[in-house]
mmCIF file of C-alpha atoms in Angstrom:
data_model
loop_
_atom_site.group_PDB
_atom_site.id
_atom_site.type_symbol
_atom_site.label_atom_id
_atom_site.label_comp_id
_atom_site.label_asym_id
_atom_site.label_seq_id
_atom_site.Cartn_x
_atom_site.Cartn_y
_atom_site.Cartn_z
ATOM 1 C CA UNK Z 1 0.000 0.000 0.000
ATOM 2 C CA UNK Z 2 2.627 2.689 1.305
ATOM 3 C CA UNK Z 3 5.558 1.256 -0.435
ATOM 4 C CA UNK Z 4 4.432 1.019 -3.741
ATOM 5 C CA UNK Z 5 2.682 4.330 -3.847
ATOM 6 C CA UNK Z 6 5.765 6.051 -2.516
ATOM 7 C CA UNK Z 7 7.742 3.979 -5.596
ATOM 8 C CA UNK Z 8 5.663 5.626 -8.090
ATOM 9 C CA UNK Z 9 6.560 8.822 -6.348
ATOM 10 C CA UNK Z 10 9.809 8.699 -6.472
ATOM 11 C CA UNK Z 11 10.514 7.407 -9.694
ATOM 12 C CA UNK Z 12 9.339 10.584 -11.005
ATOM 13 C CA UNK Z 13 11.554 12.503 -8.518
ATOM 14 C CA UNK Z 14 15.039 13.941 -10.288
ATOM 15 C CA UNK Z 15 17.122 13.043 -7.708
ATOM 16 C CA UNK Z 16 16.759 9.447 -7.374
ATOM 17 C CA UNK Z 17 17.081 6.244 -9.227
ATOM 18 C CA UNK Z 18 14.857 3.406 -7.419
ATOM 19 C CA UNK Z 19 14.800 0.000 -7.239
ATOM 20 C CA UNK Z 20 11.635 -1.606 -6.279
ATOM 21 C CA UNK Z 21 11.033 -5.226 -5.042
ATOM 22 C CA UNK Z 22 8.554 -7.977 -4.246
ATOM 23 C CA UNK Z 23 7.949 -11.162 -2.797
ATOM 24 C CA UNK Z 24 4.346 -12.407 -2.781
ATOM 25 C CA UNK Z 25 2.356 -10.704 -5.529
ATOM 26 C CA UNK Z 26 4.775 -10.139 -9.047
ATOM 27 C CA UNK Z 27 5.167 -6.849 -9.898
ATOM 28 C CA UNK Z 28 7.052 -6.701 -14.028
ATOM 29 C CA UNK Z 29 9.571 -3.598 -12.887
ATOM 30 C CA UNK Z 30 10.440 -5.010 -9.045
ATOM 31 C CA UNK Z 31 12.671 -7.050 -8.312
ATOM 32 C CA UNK Z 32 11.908 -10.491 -6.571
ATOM 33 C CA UNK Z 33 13.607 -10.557 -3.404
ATOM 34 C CA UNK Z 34 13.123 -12.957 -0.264
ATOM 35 C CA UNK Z 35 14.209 -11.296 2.834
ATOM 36 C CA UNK Z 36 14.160 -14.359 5.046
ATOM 37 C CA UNK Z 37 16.630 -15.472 2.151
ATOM 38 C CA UNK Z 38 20.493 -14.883 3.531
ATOM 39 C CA UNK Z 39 21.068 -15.032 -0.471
ATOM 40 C CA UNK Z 40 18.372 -13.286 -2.315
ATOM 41 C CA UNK Z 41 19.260 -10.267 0.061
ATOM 42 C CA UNK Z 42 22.653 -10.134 -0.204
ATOM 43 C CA UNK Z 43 22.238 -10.534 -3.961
ATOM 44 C CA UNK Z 44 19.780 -7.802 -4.432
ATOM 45 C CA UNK Z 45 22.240 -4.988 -2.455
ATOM 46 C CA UNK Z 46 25.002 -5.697 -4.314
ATOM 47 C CA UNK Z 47 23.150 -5.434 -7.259
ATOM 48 C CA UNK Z 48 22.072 -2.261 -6.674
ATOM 49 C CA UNK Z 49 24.638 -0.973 -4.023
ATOM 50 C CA UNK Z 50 21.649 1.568 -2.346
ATOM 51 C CA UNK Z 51 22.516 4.218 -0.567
ATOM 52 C CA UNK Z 52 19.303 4.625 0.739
ATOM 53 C CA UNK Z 53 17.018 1.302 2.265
ATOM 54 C CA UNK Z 54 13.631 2.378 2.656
ATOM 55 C CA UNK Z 55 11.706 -0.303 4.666
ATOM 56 C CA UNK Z 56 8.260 -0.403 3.920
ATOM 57 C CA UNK Z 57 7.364 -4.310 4.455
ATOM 58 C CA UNK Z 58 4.419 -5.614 6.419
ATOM 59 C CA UNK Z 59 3.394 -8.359 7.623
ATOM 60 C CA UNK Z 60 1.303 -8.711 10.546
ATOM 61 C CA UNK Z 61 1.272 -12.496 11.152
ATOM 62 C CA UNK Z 62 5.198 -12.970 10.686
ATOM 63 C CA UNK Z 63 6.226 -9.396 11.346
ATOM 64 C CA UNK Z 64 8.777 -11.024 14.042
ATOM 65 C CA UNK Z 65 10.858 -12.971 11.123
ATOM 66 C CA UNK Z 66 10.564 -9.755 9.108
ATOM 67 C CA UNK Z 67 12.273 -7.638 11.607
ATOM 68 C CA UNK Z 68 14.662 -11.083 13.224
ATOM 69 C CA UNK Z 69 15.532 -12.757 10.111
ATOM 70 C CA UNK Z 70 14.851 -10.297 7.065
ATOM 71 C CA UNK Z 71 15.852 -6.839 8.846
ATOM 72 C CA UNK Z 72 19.031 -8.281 10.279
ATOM 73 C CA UNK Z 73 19.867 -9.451 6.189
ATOM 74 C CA UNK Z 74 19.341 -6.285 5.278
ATOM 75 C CA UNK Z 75 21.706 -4.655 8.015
ATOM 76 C CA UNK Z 76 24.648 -7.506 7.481
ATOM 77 C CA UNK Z 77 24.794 -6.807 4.099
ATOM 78 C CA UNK Z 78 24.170 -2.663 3.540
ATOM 79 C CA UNK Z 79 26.768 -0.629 3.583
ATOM 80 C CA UNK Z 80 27.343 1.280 7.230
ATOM 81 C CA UNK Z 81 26.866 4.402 4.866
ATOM 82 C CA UNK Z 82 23.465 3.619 3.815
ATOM 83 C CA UNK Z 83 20.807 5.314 5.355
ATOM 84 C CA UNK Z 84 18.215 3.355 6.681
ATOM 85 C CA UNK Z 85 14.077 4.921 6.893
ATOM 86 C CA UNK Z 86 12.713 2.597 8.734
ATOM 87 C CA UNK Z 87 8.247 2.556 8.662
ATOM 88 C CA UNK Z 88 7.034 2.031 12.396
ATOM 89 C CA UNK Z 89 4.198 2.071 14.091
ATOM 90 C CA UNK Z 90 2.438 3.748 17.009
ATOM 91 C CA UNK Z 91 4.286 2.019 19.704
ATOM 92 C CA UNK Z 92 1.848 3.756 22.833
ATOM 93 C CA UNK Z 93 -0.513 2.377 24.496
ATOM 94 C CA UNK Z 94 -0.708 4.037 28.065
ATOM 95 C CA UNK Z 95 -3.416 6.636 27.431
ATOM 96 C CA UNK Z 96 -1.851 9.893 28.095
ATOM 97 C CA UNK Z 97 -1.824 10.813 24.765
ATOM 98 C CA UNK Z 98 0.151 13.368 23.082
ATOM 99 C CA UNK Z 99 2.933 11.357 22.894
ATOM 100 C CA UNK Z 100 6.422 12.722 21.897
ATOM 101 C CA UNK Z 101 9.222 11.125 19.955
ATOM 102 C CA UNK Z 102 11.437 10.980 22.929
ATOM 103 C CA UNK Z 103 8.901 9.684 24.854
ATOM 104 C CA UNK Z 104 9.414 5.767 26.160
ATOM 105 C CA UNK Z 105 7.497 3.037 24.294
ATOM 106 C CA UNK Z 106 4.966 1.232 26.684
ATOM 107 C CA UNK Z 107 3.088 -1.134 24.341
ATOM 108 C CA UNK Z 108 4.412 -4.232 25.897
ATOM 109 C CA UNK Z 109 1.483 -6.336 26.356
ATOM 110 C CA UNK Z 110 1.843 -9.689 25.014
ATOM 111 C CA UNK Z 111 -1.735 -12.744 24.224
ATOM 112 C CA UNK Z 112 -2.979 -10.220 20.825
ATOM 113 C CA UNK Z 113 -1.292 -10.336 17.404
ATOM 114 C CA UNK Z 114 -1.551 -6.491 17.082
ATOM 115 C CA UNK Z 115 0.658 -6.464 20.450
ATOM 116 C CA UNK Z 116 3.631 -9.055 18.834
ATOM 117 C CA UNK Z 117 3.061 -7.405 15.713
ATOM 118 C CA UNK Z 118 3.813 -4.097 17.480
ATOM 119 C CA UNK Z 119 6.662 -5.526 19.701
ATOM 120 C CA UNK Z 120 8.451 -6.507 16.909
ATOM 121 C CA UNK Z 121 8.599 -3.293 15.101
ATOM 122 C CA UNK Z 122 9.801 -2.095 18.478
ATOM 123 C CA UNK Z 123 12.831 -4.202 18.069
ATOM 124 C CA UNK Z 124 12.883 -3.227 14.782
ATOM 125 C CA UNK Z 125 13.300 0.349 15.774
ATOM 126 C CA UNK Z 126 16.272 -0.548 18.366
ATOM 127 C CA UNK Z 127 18.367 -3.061 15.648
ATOM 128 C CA UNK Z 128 17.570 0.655 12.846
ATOM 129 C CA UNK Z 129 19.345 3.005 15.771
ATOM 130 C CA UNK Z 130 22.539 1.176 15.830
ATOM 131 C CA UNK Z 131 23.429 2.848 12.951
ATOM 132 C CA UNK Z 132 24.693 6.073 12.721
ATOM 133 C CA UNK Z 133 22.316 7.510 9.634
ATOM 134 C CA UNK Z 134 18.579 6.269 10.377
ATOM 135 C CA UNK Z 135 15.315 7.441 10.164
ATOM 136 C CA UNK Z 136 12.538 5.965 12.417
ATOM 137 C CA UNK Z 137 8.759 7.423 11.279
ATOM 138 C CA UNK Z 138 5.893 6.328 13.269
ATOM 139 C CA UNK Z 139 2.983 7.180 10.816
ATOM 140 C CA UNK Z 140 -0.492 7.285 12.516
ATOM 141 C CA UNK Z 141 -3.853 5.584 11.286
ATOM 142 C CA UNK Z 142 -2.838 5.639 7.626
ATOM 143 C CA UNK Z 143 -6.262 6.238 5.504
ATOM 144 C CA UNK Z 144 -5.764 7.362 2.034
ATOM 145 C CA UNK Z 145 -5.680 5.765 -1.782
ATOM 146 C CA UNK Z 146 -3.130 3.585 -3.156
ATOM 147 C CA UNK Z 147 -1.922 3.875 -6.501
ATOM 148 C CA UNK Z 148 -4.217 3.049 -8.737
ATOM 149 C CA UNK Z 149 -6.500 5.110 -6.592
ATOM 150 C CA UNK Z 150 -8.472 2.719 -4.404
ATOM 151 C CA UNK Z 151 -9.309 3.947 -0.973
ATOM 152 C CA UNK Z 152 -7.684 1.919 1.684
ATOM 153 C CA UNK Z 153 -9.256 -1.141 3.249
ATOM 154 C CA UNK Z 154 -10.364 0.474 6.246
ATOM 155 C CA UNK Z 155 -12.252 3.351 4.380
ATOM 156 C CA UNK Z 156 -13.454 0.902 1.632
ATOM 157 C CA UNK Z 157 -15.321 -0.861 3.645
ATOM 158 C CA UNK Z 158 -17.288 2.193 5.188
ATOM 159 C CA UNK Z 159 -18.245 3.203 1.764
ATOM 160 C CA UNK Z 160 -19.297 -0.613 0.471
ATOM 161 C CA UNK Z 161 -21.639 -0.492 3.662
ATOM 162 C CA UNK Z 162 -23.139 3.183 3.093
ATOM 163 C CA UNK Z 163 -23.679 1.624 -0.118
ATOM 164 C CA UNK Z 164 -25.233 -1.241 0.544
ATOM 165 C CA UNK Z 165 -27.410 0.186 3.460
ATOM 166 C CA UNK Z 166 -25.474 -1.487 6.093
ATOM 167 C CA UNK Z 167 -24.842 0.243 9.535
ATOM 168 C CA UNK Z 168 -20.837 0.361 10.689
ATOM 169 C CA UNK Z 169 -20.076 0.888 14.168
ATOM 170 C CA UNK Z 170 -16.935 2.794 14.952
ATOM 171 C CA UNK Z 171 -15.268 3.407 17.914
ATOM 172 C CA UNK Z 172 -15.665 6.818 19.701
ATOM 173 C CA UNK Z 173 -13.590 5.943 22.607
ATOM 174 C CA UNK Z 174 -10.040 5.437 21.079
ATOM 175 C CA UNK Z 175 -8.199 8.840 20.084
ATOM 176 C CA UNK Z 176 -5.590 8.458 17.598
ATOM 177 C CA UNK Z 177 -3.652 10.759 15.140
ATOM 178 C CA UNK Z 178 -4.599 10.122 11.147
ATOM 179 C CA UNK Z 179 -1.981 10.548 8.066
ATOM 180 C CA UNK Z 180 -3.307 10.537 4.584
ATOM 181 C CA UNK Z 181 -1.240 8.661 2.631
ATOM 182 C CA UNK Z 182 0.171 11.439 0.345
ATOM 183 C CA UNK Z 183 1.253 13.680 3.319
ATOM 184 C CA UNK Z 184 2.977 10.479 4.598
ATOM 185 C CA UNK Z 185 4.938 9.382 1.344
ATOM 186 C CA UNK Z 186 5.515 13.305 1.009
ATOM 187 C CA UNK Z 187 7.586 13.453 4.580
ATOM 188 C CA UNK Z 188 9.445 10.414 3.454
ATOM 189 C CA UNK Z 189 10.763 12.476 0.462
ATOM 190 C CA UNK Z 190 11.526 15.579 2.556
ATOM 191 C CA UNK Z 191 13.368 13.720 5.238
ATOM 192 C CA UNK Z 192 15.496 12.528 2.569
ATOM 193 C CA UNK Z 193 16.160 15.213 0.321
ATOM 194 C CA UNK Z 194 16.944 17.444 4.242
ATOM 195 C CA UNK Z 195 19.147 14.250 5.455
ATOM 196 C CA UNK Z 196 16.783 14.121 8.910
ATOM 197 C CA UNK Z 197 18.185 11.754 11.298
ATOM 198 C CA UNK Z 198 16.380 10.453 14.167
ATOM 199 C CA UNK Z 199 12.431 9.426 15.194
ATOM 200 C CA UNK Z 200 9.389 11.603 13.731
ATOM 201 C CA UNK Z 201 5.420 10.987 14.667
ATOM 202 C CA UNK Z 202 3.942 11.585 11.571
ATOM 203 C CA UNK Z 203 0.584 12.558 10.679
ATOM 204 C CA UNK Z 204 -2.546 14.707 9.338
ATOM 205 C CA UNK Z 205 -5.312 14.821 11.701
ATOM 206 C CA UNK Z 206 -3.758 15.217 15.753
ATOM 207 C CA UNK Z 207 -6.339 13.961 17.609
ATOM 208 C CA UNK Z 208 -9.899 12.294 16.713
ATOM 209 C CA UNK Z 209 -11.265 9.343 17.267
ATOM 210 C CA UNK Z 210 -12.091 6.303 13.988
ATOM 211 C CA UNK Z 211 -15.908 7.525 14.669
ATOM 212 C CA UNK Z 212 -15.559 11.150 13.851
ATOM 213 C CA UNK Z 213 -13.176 10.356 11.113
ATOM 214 C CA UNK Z 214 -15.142 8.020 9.442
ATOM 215 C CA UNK Z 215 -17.843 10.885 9.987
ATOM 216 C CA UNK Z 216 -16.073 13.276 8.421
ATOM 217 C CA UNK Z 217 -15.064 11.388 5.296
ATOM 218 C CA UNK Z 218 -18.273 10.462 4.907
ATOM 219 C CA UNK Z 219 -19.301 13.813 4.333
ATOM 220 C CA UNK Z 220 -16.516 14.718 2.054
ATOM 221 C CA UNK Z 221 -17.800 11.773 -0.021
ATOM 222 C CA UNK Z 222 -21.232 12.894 -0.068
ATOM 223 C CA UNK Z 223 -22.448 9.770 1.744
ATOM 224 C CA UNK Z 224 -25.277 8.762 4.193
ATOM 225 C CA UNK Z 225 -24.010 9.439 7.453
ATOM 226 C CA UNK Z 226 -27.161 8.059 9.099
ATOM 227 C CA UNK Z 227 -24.957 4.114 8.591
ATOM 228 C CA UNK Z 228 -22.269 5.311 10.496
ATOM 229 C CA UNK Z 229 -23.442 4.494 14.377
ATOM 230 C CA UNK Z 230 -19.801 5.210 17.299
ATOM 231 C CA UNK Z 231 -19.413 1.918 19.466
ATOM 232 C CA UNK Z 232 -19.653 1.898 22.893
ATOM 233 C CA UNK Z 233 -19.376 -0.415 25.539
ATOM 234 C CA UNK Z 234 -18.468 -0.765 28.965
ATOM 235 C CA UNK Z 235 -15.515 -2.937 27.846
ATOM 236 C CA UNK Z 236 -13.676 -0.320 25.560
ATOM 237 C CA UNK Z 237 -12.328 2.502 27.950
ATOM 238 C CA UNK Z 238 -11.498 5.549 26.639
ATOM 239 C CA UNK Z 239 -7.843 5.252 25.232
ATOM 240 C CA UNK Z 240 -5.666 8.365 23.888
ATOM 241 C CA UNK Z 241 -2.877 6.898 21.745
ATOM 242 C CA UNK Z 242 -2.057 9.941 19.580
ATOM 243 C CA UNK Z 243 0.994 12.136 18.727
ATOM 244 C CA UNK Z 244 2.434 15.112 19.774
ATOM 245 C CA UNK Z 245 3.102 16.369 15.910
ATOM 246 C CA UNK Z 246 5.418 19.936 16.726
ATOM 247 C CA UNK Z 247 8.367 18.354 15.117
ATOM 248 C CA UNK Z 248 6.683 16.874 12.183
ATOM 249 C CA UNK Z 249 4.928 20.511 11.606
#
């Protein structure tokens, strides 16, 4: 979704020459690369000797042999020159909200996917910082279209049920920060081009919650608002996991 998006981006930027790859679903200009593969990585960097690694790859179910087996391939055999921009996630879960880049991590719960899937881009993050030239972004709730301009899953399915006369219920009770897609792929390119080092929150909208944001795309799509019900119950306590954004702005 992000990565190949932010290909097509930068393939039409002067500056750059870009090499794209794949693993699961063919793509005729990427290259096929395995990066659980000691060989296929180590082939495909000295091939194309980057000096910049963007890591884009997700993979919910298996993140921890993305970031343990695939990550560390990447690292053994890049050049200690490279810079490394290295996709997150939002790594809080303690409530406060607000959260700063400097701020410690506390999503260390373990018995949910989401948590191992977030723990391991947490090690991800501390295997990126041993080199010298990295960039860390922690996006927020990404929302946007892809490339061939297809709204993202979460969206899509809002829209198929307005359609289709089908209530949604959203939560009101979790506060988040949003980033279109665009204004995301958009930092990754200024980062670059200004040679940023370090961790950045990125994102769009501060503060809301998926209920009013699913509200207010609604109404920018002209659609029936009347399907969109919040979800509440006694279970879901209210939850602020979003960003201070004063250094992305």
């Amino acid at each position: 979704f992000v990565g190949r998006k932010l290909y097509e981006k930068l393939t039409k930027h002067p500056l750059f020459y870009v090499t794209g790859t794949y693993y699961t679903k063919a793509v005729h200009e990427f290259a096929y690369v395995n990066l659980l593969n000691d060989s296929s990585v180590k082939w495909i960097i000295a091939k194309t000797n980057p000096d910049i690694i963007i890591w884009a790859v997700k993979d919910m179910p298996s993140e921890r042999d993305l970031i343990t087996i695939g990550l560390k391939n990447v690292l053994k055999y890049s050049s200690v020159k490279c810079k490394m921009v290295y996709l997150s996630t939002n790594v809080f879960n303690g409530g406060k909200g607000s959260y700063k880049e400097h701020d410690q991590p506390d999503y260390l719960c373990q018995g949910h996917h989401a948590d191992d899937y977030v723990i391991a881009k947490l090690l991800g993050e501390k295997m990126i910082k041993q080199r010298a030239n990295y960039v860390i972004l922690r996006p927020g709730v990404i929302f946007g279209k892809d490339f061939q301009g297809n709204w993202d899953s979460r969206i899509s399915k809002m829209i198929n049920n307005v359609f289709d006369h089908k209530y949604i219920k959203v939560s009101k009770r979790r506060i988040a920060t949003w980033v279109d897609i665009d204004d995301l792929i958009c930092t990754i390119i200024r980062i670059i081009e200004d040679n940023f080092t370090g961790i950045i929150h990125v994102g769009t909208v501060e503060k809301t919650t998926g209920y009013d944001m699913n509200m207010y795309l609604a109404r920018k799509l002209n659609l029936d608002t009347k399907y969109i019900l919040p979800l509440e119950t006694d279970e879901i306590k209210q939850n602020d996991d979003s960003y201070d954004l004063s250094l992305f702005r």
